[in-house]
Amino acid sequence: MAIEKMYMMNVVGTIENLDKFSKYLVLEKCIQPISALSEINSSDFLLETSQDNLEAIIDVCYIRPYEIKDNTTDTHKLLKKMAEAKKKFKIKDKKVNKIIYKYDICEKKIKSLYEKFSEKTEKYELIIKKEEVLSKSSISLAYLKDVDKDLKEIKSMKNFDVALYKTKLDNMKKLEDNYENIPSIIQVVYRDKDESIFLSLSPKVFKTELNRIFDSAACEELIIPEGYEGTPYEVSQKLKDELVNTKKEKDQLKEEIKSFLRDNNEEIYICEKSEGLERLSQQIKRKVACTNEFFYLCGWVPESMLDAFDNVCKNFGNDVLVIKKTANEVNNTETPPPTKLDNSPLFKPFEIMVDMYGTPTYGEIDPTIFLAITYTVIFGAMFGDVGQGLVLFLIGLLLKYKKGKIGLGGILARLGISSTIFGFLYGSVFGSEEIISAILVRPMEDIEDVLLWAVVFGCILLILGFILGIINRMRRKDYEQGVFGKDGIAGLTFYVTALLFILTKVLKIDLIPNSVFIIILVSMLVLILLKQPISNLIQGKKPLFNDGPKDYFIEASFEVIETVLSMFSNTVSFIRVGAFALNHVGLFIAFAAMADMMNHAVGSAFILILGNIIIICLEGLIVFIQGLRLQYYELFSKYYDGAGIEFKPVGLSL
């Protein structure tokens, strides 16, 4: 159960190398930085005194946070606009393994590219607006095609204003009902079932009042072009010709922009990555402390990335000094080591399920392998069918290789295999139990055994959960819970003793006297009740009760009751494994009965296919959720905290 070993790296280097050093770290994606000031203040950042580092030790007395100015905001916006244009024109990135380390050079390059780009896009946007105006003007003039007056004369009247409006029929009716209050001559030029188009002739002195009236009636003014001579019909013909030329000009500009983006695609990509490198290096610098001469950097590096980190340091020779410490050597509780899971490809997809509950604490047992094995078995037992299992397997492969859903696809593929295996054990193929013989059992024919073994299986898993929980608590030296807690040795002893007591009564075996069972059970409950004072007494801690005896005994009494009830409910919960195995068969029997009622072979086949689809989708989802519930509530609660910090290195992929 693999949680990768972490190392704290304390780095001291000359201040002039900070920029390049931080960018090399970003490219290697090997470090999760933490506050260097916090480490120095906690005395975890220690340097051995020598002639080589004497200046750094003296200089540390003048340490301060490294001040940084975010100079990437503007350039990021410029790059974003070019990236959006590439996406709009469906131009894929031309990836190259090249980077610009000096940001001032990168910034000049970005601004130069954007200046050429914006010159073309501004023209393009103006042409689009012009095309929109011409198109709307042409539509407006179509309503005035019967007007036999020169448009220029109409629009250039000194004292009168002519305008074209569009409004809903209801609003038009209101205007017509109030003609006597409107300082305008109104002539409807077009009307349909939804709206009306009307021409307004009004004195210019009433323009403000008229606009208020038309706005209240939700009238939209249509564009009547200015500067054109001829009747509206003649002008509309000119506009059509002009619109054709504008579209040609727009298409030409569009091709110029696309050509520019294609020709400079490599340069834009380099600038995007270089700007991203600068922003990410600033994330590291924000955690750095410095003096006038040196920088001090701290961060967590997993064991698998030590070589990458060392390669970065080798580029700077004696200008960089590194102090490496294991997680156990770090005393600063404010910077706990992050967790990096390192599971084999077989179990890796199940890390998603672990992360849904919480990241393992560093030093805690990684539950991924245990969850993967037990969850896969539980799902297969509840959803055992050869045909339906193969369907799930194929869906998983499709999601993984075609849709890129590696985690979910990998889980479904493995659950499909488990379901198929249990299908052979149950003798079920697409719900039918007449095609193959059962290797182990037919659930509907052995209901009591199926339910009984489901509970037995649950007891085994709970005992394993107890053991894992005890190991975790002992690792973090929580002896109170690990030895005397309800999920510790006392709780495990109580649970196993209770199971043995019930087993002897069911099988009528006199293993040991009943009085011994009772003494053990009562003793374990007493230990659970008195876990805090006993633990403190053994470890020599005072006071015996952290919050006073009264509050403690009230809380501990309820915990004892909860211990007995939860152990019973946890055990009984696993009966659902057998219940869903029975339910799976019963649901198909229902669809088979419906198919038998059909008088047509095609209809029967359709019912059976539909039934299998419903079972795979609906019951498959329910079983998926129920299996997850058993893991989270019955097992994780015994041994897993999930309060860790995920390892997230600052990194950039080229």
XYZ file of C-alpha atoms in Angstrom:
654
model
C 0.000 0.000 0.000
C 2.167 2.684 -1.407
C 2.561 6.219 -0.144
C 5.799 7.566 -1.551
C 8.500 8.714 0.842
C 8.875 12.508 1.059
C 11.953 14.650 1.644
C 12.165 18.254 2.786
C 14.595 20.190 0.613
C 16.092 23.363 2.095
C 17.911 25.320 -0.600
C 20.215 28.315 -0.291
C 21.462 30.052 -3.415
C 22.715 33.349 -4.723
C 19.869 35.761 -5.404
C 20.798 36.273 -9.065
C 20.124 32.573 -9.733
C 16.630 32.522 -8.195
C 14.724 33.236 -11.398
C 16.422 30.540 -13.442
C 16.480 28.041 -10.541
C 12.725 28.410 -9.933
C 11.983 27.987 -13.651
C 14.078 24.823 -13.851
C 12.073 23.443 -10.918
C 8.812 24.276 -12.703
C 9.938 22.417 -15.835
C 10.943 19.350 -13.805
C 7.615 19.349 -11.850
C 9.356 17.895 -8.817
C 8.660 20.168 -5.834
C 5.738 21.421 -3.758
C 7.084 24.644 -2.207
C 6.285 25.772 1.329
C 7.015 28.987 3.182
C 10.766 29.306 3.734
C 10.186 31.875 6.493
C 8.015 29.379 8.381
C 10.747 26.754 8.146
C 13.446 29.179 9.265
C 11.347 30.396 12.204
C 10.745 26.790 13.291
C 14.518 26.163 13.311
C 14.084 23.336 10.774
C 16.173 25.260 8.240
C 19.616 24.534 9.685
C 22.988 24.965 7.979
C 26.180 23.311 9.140
C 28.871 25.924 9.700
C 31.671 25.756 7.119
C 33.830 28.092 5.104
C 31.602 27.586 2.041
C 28.321 28.636 3.685
C 29.528 31.107 6.312
C 28.202 34.099 4.353
C 24.755 32.494 4.026
C 24.596 31.819 7.774
C 25.541 35.425 8.635
C 23.150 36.791 5.992
C 20.177 34.843 7.378
C 19.915 37.408 10.175
C 18.631 39.925 7.602
C 16.074 37.655 6.007
C 12.726 38.842 4.617
C 9.999 37.605 2.276
C 10.931 37.781 -1.386
C 8.990 40.622 -2.976
C 7.531 39.896 -6.366
C 5.575 41.932 -8.875
C 3.147 40.108 -11.104
C 4.130 41.371 -14.539
C 2.266 38.723 -16.512
C -1.317 40.005 -16.241
C -1.318 42.117 -19.401
C 0.622 39.661 -21.531
C -1.596 36.814 -20.343
C -4.642 38.702 -21.657
C -2.947 39.267 -25.021
C -2.031 35.596 -25.338
C -5.536 34.597 -24.317
C -7.029 36.653 -27.167
C -4.730 34.999 -29.703
C -5.496 31.575 -28.208
C -9.242 32.250 -28.518
C -8.745 33.216 -32.162
C -6.825 29.975 -32.791
C -9.638 28.018 -31.208
C -12.247 29.911 -33.244
C -10.428 29.149 -36.495
C -9.667 25.556 -35.375
C -5.899 25.960 -35.512
C -4.159 23.373 -33.337
C -1.045 24.204 -31.314
C 2.259 23.555 -33.025
C 4.124 22.134 -30.071
C 7.869 22.625 -29.834
C 10.291 21.869 -27.030
C 11.561 25.426 -26.722
C 11.248 28.053 -24.026
C 12.241 31.694 -23.428
C 13.705 31.978 -19.921
C 14.156 35.755 -19.816
C 10.695 37.191 -19.433
C 11.549 40.672 -20.714
C 12.441 39.092 -24.063
C 9.247 37.007 -23.964
C 7.165 40.080 -23.115
C 8.553 42.030 -26.095
C 7.858 39.053 -28.355
C 4.259 38.766 -27.135
C 3.576 42.475 -27.622
C 5.136 42.410 -31.085
C 2.998 39.449 -32.144
C -0.145 40.973 -30.686
C 0.454 44.317 -32.379
C 0.428 42.605 -35.788
C -2.483 40.417 -34.766
C -4.611 43.282 -33.408
C -4.020 45.354 -36.547
C -5.763 42.683 -38.573
C -8.446 41.833 -36.008
C -9.443 45.477 -35.535
C -10.000 45.795 -39.279
C -11.898 42.520 -39.212
C -14.163 43.701 -36.386
C -14.868 46.979 -38.209
C -15.782 45.063 -41.359
C -18.135 42.818 -39.354
C -19.855 45.876 -37.880
C -20.104 47.430 -41.347
C -21.578 44.213 -42.732
C -24.110 44.163 -39.890
C -25.148 47.782 -40.553
C -25.449 47.189 -44.306
C -27.492 44.045 -43.730
C -29.880 45.782 -41.311
C -30.130 48.834 -43.593
C -31.009 46.629 -46.548
C -33.764 44.941 -44.528
C -35.116 48.330 -43.400
C -35.256 49.695 -46.948
C -37.217 46.670 -48.080
C -40.140 48.037 -46.045
C -39.863 51.371 -47.942
C -39.588 49.954 -51.454
C -42.840 51.672 -52.547
C -41.650 55.132 -51.472
C -40.872 57.142 -54.617
C -38.760 59.872 -53.026
C -35.032 60.484 -52.892
C -33.740 59.020 -49.618
C -31.167 61.766 -49.180
C -33.884 64.427 -49.378
C -36.001 62.539 -46.856
C -33.152 62.242 -44.335
C -31.877 65.812 -44.831
C -35.101 67.697 -44.025
C -34.249 70.685 -41.841
C -37.164 70.696 -39.400
C -38.535 67.174 -39.631
C -37.175 63.810 -38.706
C -38.054 60.544 -40.455
C -37.498 57.229 -38.660
C -38.533 53.583 -39.042
C -39.633 51.549 -36.012
C -40.555 47.958 -35.151
C -42.819 46.925 -32.278
C -45.182 44.174 -31.099
C -48.801 44.228 -32.243
C -50.076 44.899 -28.723
C -47.820 47.936 -28.386
C -48.813 49.131 -31.853
C -52.456 49.011 -30.800
C -51.638 51.222 -27.797
C -49.914 53.741 -30.052
C -52.880 53.802 -32.444
C -55.257 54.376 -29.539
C -53.186 57.407 -28.458
C -52.447 59.034 -31.812
C -53.828 62.373 -30.621
C -51.146 62.504 -27.870
C -48.211 61.621 -30.124
C -46.445 64.538 -31.893
C -45.835 62.495 -35.031
C -47.420 61.233 -38.216
C -47.343 57.441 -38.133
C -47.759 55.208 -41.169
C -47.709 51.410 -40.844
C -45.666 49.969 -43.746
C -45.712 46.299 -42.732
C -47.701 44.103 -40.370
C -47.743 40.381 -39.588
C -49.187 38.234 -36.796
C -46.470 39.222 -34.309
C -45.229 42.729 -35.068
C -45.675 45.967 -36.979
C -43.241 48.178 -38.850
C -44.156 51.858 -39.026
C -42.729 55.080 -40.419
C -42.657 58.177 -38.219
C -42.552 61.776 -39.430
C -42.159 64.273 -36.597
C -40.829 67.766 -35.891
C -37.269 67.643 -34.587
C -38.180 69.816 -31.611
C -40.293 66.928 -30.273
C -37.576 64.299 -30.770
C -36.854 63.825 -27.045
C -40.524 63.503 -26.103
C -41.158 61.168 -29.016
C -38.256 58.906 -28.046
C -39.709 58.633 -24.539
C -43.103 57.603 -25.937
C -41.647 55.047 -28.339
C -39.365 53.617 -25.644
C -42.353 53.100 -23.368
C -43.986 51.130 -26.194
C -40.845 49.011 -26.627
C -40.269 50.302 -30.148
C -36.994 49.372 -31.808
C -35.624 51.914 -34.286
C -34.496 50.390 -37.562
C -31.547 51.729 -39.504
C -32.215 54.036 -42.459
C -28.843 54.642 -44.128
C -27.587 58.171 -44.658
C -25.419 59.613 -47.425
C -27.078 57.687 -50.254
C -28.948 59.248 -53.203
C -31.934 57.657 -54.901
C -35.191 56.053 -53.928
C -35.190 53.452 -51.132
C -35.366 50.708 -53.768
C -32.383 52.123 -55.678
C -30.389 52.562 -52.473
C -31.182 48.981 -51.403
C -29.667 47.738 -54.670
C -26.512 49.774 -53.984
C -26.385 48.317 -50.475
C -26.619 44.781 -51.819
C -23.627 45.407 -54.092
C -21.732 47.018 -51.239
C -22.638 44.090 -48.963
C -21.181 41.633 -51.479
C -17.907 43.588 -51.592
C -17.849 43.845 -47.789
C -18.250 40.090 -47.435
C -15.369 39.547 -49.844
C -13.235 41.957 -47.827
C -14.260 40.196 -44.603
C -13.349 36.787 -46.002
C -10.009 38.150 -47.183
C -9.231 39.577 -43.742
C -10.332 36.327 -42.133
C -7.878 34.408 -44.269
C -5.148 36.920 -43.430
C -5.774 36.391 -39.693
C -5.771 32.607 -40.102
C -2.603 32.824 -42.171
C -0.965 34.982 -39.500
C -1.924 32.530 -36.745
C -0.693 29.554 -38.772
C 2.585 31.248 -39.733
C 3.241 32.333 -36.134
C 1.726 29.282 -34.447
C 5.082 28.047 -33.206
C 6.064 31.454 -31.838
C 2.706 31.890 -30.108
C 3.055 28.457 -28.495
C 6.561 29.280 -27.257
C 5.293 32.577 -25.822
C 2.338 30.846 -24.116
C 4.620 28.317 -22.454
C 7.223 30.946 -21.555
C 4.556 33.187 -20.006
C 3.142 30.174 -18.159
C 6.637 29.354 -16.925
C 7.003 32.899 -15.568
C 3.642 32.737 -13.753
C 4.406 29.346 -12.193
C 7.913 30.402 -11.175
C 6.273 33.316 -9.373
C 4.261 30.770 -7.353
C 7.549 29.333 -6.116
C 9.049 32.774 -5.493
C 6.096 33.744 -3.285
C 7.226 31.024 -0.858
C 10.859 32.134 -0.961
C 12.704 34.150 1.696
C 15.707 36.257 0.774
C 18.402 38.696 1.784
C 20.378 41.045 -0.407
C 22.747 38.246 -1.387
C 20.920 34.921 -0.999
C 17.561 33.221 -1.461
C 16.149 30.506 0.813
C 13.712 27.995 -0.666
C 11.936 25.036 0.978
C 9.728 22.356 -0.465
C 8.676 18.718 -0.447
C 10.140 16.354 -3.052
C 9.008 12.701 -3.392
C 11.652 9.970 -3.554
C 10.922 9.221 -7.227
C 11.714 12.846 -8.164
C 14.979 13.253 -6.246
C 17.037 12.661 -9.384
C 15.113 15.367 -11.240
C 15.674 17.774 -8.338
C 19.390 16.908 -8.198
C 19.698 17.533 -11.942
C 18.317 21.035 -11.441
C 20.834 21.744 -8.679
C 23.755 20.428 -10.755
C 23.157 23.218 -13.283
C 24.188 25.750 -10.629
C 27.182 23.960 -9.100
C 28.487 25.567 -5.914
C 26.093 28.508 -6.231
C 23.350 26.373 -4.651
C 23.495 24.584 -1.291
C 20.911 21.860 -0.475
C 20.018 20.335 2.896
C 17.886 17.171 2.572
C 15.790 15.870 5.464
C 13.292 13.047 5.815
C 9.744 13.791 6.903
C 10.500 12.406 10.383
C 13.318 14.923 10.835
C 11.017 17.910 10.242
C 9.606 19.389 13.445
C 7.407 22.112 11.950
C 3.824 20.883 12.411
C 2.524 23.723 10.235
C 4.041 22.106 7.130
C 3.015 18.430 7.188
C 4.385 16.356 4.308
C 2.008 15.932 1.361
C 0.931 12.537 0.107
C 1.822 11.069 -3.279
C 0.248 7.717 -4.025
C 2.330 5.228 -5.963
C 0.153 2.231 -6.837
C 0.592 -0.285 -9.625
C -1.487 0.154 -12.821
C -3.754 -2.675 -11.653
C -4.970 -0.701 -8.618
C -4.352 2.900 -9.725
C -7.889 3.598 -11.077
C -9.291 3.053 -7.573
C -7.327 6.055 -6.284
C -10.316 8.099 -7.501
C -12.536 6.426 -4.902
C -9.982 7.033 -2.166
C -9.677 10.711 -3.135
C -13.473 11.103 -3.048
C -13.280 10.310 0.683
C -10.020 12.120 1.363
C -6.286 11.995 0.707
C -4.345 9.628 2.994
C -2.298 11.319 5.694
C 1.442 10.931 5.199
C 2.493 7.834 7.142
C -1.027 6.400 7.060
C -1.674 3.109 5.278
C -2.794 3.746 1.705
C -6.222 2.049 1.495
C -6.231 1.859 -2.331
C -5.206 -1.812 -2.668
C -7.502 -2.983 0.133
C -10.400 -0.983 -1.317
C -9.692 -2.179 -4.861
C -9.717 -5.870 -3.908
C -12.652 -5.806 -1.493
C -14.813 -3.437 -3.537
C -14.264 -5.478 -6.705
C -15.240 -8.693 -4.886
C -18.300 -7.047 -3.288
C -19.516 -5.665 -6.628
C -19.020 -9.003 -8.373
C -20.874 -10.862 -5.619
C -23.853 -8.464 -5.847
C -23.872 -8.247 -9.663
C -22.728 -11.692 -10.777
C -23.545 -12.310 -14.435
C -21.303 -13.408 -17.313
C -23.032 -11.448 -20.082
C -23.735 -8.265 -18.143
C -20.224 -8.356 -16.678
C -18.724 -8.495 -20.178
C -20.889 -5.527 -21.192
C -19.522 -3.535 -18.226
C -16.005 -4.612 -19.196
C -16.487 -3.355 -22.770
C -18.033 -0.073 -21.543
C -15.004 0.392 -19.302
C -12.609 -0.155 -22.212
C -14.615 2.279 -24.355
C -14.485 4.977 -21.666
C -10.779 4.419 -21.091
C -9.462 4.268 -24.650
C -12.033 6.235 -26.653
C -13.297 8.853 -24.202
C -10.117 9.321 -22.185
C -11.866 8.471 -18.873
C -8.925 6.433 -17.603
C -10.038 6.266 -13.959
C -13.742 5.500 -14.415
C -13.085 3.291 -17.436
C -10.447 1.307 -15.549
C -12.779 0.782 -12.583
C -15.707 -0.381 -14.753
C -13.462 -2.767 -16.687
C -12.251 -4.394 -13.473
C -15.755 -4.549 -12.000
C -16.925 -6.148 -15.257
C -14.294 -8.874 -14.907
C -15.352 -9.515 -11.294
C -19.011 -9.647 -12.325
C -18.165 -12.105 -15.094
C -16.252 -14.397 -12.713
C -19.139 -14.436 -10.219
C -21.481 -15.012 -13.156
C -19.712 -18.309 -13.807
C -19.894 -19.114 -10.082
C -23.657 -18.396 -10.107
C -24.303 -19.919 -13.561
C -25.928 -16.737 -14.923
C -25.660 -15.344 -18.489
C -27.697 -12.200 -19.184
C -29.957 -13.281 -16.315
C -30.620 -16.756 -17.665
C -29.599 -19.691 -15.480
C -30.280 -22.298 -18.182
C -27.244 -21.687 -20.411
C -24.383 -22.744 -18.100
C -24.158 -24.684 -14.871
C -23.315 -22.954 -11.603
C -19.801 -23.679 -10.342
C -20.516 -22.593 -6.773
C -24.130 -21.763 -6.002
C -27.388 -20.519 -7.478
C -28.462 -17.652 -5.187
C -32.212 -18.249 -5.454
C -31.824 -21.927 -4.589
C -29.641 -21.321 -1.498
C -30.985 -18.080 -0.047
C -30.021 -18.760 3.568
C -26.447 -19.751 2.668
C -26.003 -16.706 0.441
C -27.122 -14.307 3.179
C -25.104 -16.126 5.846
C -21.864 -16.089 3.862
C -22.401 -12.409 3.058
C -22.392 -11.678 6.806
C -19.353 -13.945 7.348
C -17.528 -12.097 4.558
C -18.465 -8.813 6.216
C -17.098 -9.998 9.572
C -13.764 -10.863 7.961
C -13.556 -7.421 6.312
C -14.439 -5.669 9.579
C -11.710 -7.570 11.438
C -9.210 -6.562 8.735
C -10.471 -2.987 9.101
C -9.832 -3.133 12.844
C -6.277 -4.391 12.244
C -5.501 -1.661 9.696
C -6.914 0.949 12.069
C -4.760 -0.285 14.943
C -1.643 -0.149 12.746
C -2.445 3.419 11.662
C -2.999 4.602 15.236
C 0.170 2.928 16.461
C 2.126 4.585 13.654
C 1.046 8.011 14.819
C 1.518 6.965 18.477
C -2.136 7.398 19.357
C -2.099 4.709 22.042
C -5.335 5.872 23.615
C -7.383 5.020 20.514
C -5.051 2.334 19.159
C -5.095 0.212 22.314
C -8.165 1.203 24.328
C -10.446 2.800 21.712
C -13.579 1.278 20.196
C -11.683 0.772 16.919
C -8.465 -0.267 18.677
C -7.293 -3.483 20.312
C -10.028 -3.329 22.979
C -12.723 -2.871 20.324
C -11.299 -5.698 18.171
C -11.139 -8.022 21.168
C -14.744 -7.205 22.074
C -15.897 -7.816 18.486
C -14.052 -11.129 18.029
C -15.200 -12.344 21.447
C -18.810 -11.467 20.637
C -18.561 -13.352 17.321
C -17.092 -16.413 19.036
C -19.788 -16.306 21.695
C -22.538 -16.208 19.060
C -20.802 -18.956 17.048
C -20.583 -21.310 20.046
C -24.274 -20.805 20.748
C -25.323 -21.387 17.141
C -23.121 -24.479 16.730
C -23.788 -25.581 20.314
C -20.085 -25.893 21.115
C -18.794 -25.410 24.669
C -15.506 -23.743 23.764
C -15.074 -21.886 27.042
C -17.517 -21.144 29.855
C -20.071 -18.395 29.310
C -18.752 -16.554 32.353
C -15.358 -16.164 30.653
C -17.018 -14.659 27.563
C -18.975 -12.242 29.728
C -15.873 -11.241 31.715
C -13.915 -10.529 28.512
C -16.790 -8.562 26.946
C -17.399 -6.487 30.081
C -13.665 -5.907 30.568
C -13.267 -4.583 27.027
C -16.215 -2.226 27.473
C -14.688 -0.967 30.722
C -11.371 -0.368 28.935
C -13.173 1.563 26.225
C -15.033 3.544 28.874
C -11.814 4.390 30.775
C -9.479 4.660 27.779
C -8.367 8.252 28.418
C -7.449 8.027 32.128
C -5.796 4.596 31.667
C -3.794 5.820 28.666
C -2.710 9.000 30.451
C -1.791 7.007 33.565
C 0.391 4.559 31.620
C 2.109 7.365 29.680
C 2.544 9.498 32.799
C 0.400 12.343 31.522
C -1.528 14.671 33.795
C -4.340 15.383 34.339
C -5.922 11.976 33.785
C -9.032 13.590 32.283
C -8.359 16.217 29.612
C -11.718 17.991 30.049
C -12.702 16.894 33.545
C -14.192 13.563 34.712
C -17.843 14.632 34.541
C -17.860 15.622 30.877
C -15.616 12.716 30.015
C -17.819 9.997 31.539
C -20.964 11.389 29.927
C -19.314 11.303 26.505
C -17.562 7.966 27.093
C -20.807 6.306 28.255
C -22.514 7.185 25.013
C -19.444 5.949 23.133
C -19.725 2.538 24.821
C -23.379 2.270 23.788
C -22.494 3.435 20.277
C -19.723 0.805 20.133
C -22.145 -2.082 20.735
C -24.774 -0.731 18.348
C -22.321 0.168 15.560
C -20.625 -3.236 15.656
C -24.004 -4.898 15.272
C -25.163 -2.544 12.503
C -21.812 -2.736 10.668
C -22.017 -6.514 10.624
C -25.649 -6.674 9.548
C -24.983 -4.114 6.780
C -23.052 -6.727 4.840
C -26.205 -8.789 4.451
C -26.939 -6.444 1.530
C -24.195 -8.217 -0.454
C -26.271 -11.400 -0.453
C -29.559 -9.478 -0.755
C -28.464 -7.760 -3.951
C -27.226 -11.065 -5.362
C -30.784 -12.357 -4.841
C -32.313 -9.139 -6.112
C -30.248 -9.393 -9.299
C -31.755 -12.799 -10.070
C -35.252 -11.779 -8.987
C -35.304 -8.721 -11.223
C -34.487 -10.787 -14.293
C -37.146 -13.352 -13.337
C -39.686 -10.519 -13.451
C -38.608 -9.519 -16.976
C -38.528 -13.172 -18.053
C -42.122 -13.580 -16.858
C -43.156 -10.516 -18.862
C -41.384 -11.933 -21.925
C -43.245 -15.251 -21.546
C -46.537 -13.351 -21.576
C -45.781 -11.981 -25.032
C -47.296 -13.926 -27.921
C -44.599 -12.874 -30.363
C -40.948 -13.939 -30.432
C -39.793 -10.455 -31.387
C -41.734 -8.953 -28.486
C -40.251 -11.461 -26.045
C -36.739 -10.747 -27.296
C -37.362 -7.005 -26.972
C -38.515 -7.397 -23.328
C -35.463 -9.514 -22.460
C -33.061 -7.015 -24.099
C -34.802 -4.072 -22.436
C -34.683 -5.885 -19.100
C -30.937 -6.456 -19.379
C -30.358 -2.816 -20.281
C -32.366 -1.677 -17.239
C -30.551 -4.147 -14.979
C -27.115 -3.058 -16.229
C -27.878 0.657 -15.974
C -30.176 0.947 -12.967
C -29.207 -1.970 -10.771
C -25.554 -1.594 -11.787
C -25.614 1.984 -10.501
C -27.361 0.978 -7.268
C -24.869 -1.841 -6.612
C -21.993 0.545 -7.401
C -23.291 3.007 -4.793
C -24.084 0.340 -2.182
C -20.629 -1.191 -2.503
C -19.096 2.253 -2.078
C -21.271 2.834 0.981
C -19.959 -0.345 2.622
C -16.395 0.845 2.022
C -16.914 4.379 3.303
C -19.226 3.834 6.279
C -18.449 0.331 7.504
C -14.727 0.010 6.707
C -13.116 3.442 6.248
C -14.643 4.584 9.539
C -12.605 1.847 11.241
C -9.142 2.561 9.878
C -8.961 5.567 7.556
C -8.865 9.301 8.336
C -8.248 10.749 4.875
C -7.051 14.079 6.289
C -3.860 14.298 4.240
C -2.629 16.876 1.719
C -2.271 15.785 -1.878
C 1.154 16.315 -3.428
C 0.725 19.022 -6.063
C 4.044 20.057 -7.577
C 4.360 23.366 -9.369
C 4.955 22.245 -12.915
C 4.582 23.057 -16.603
C 4.286 20.568 -19.452
C 5.816 21.574 -22.770
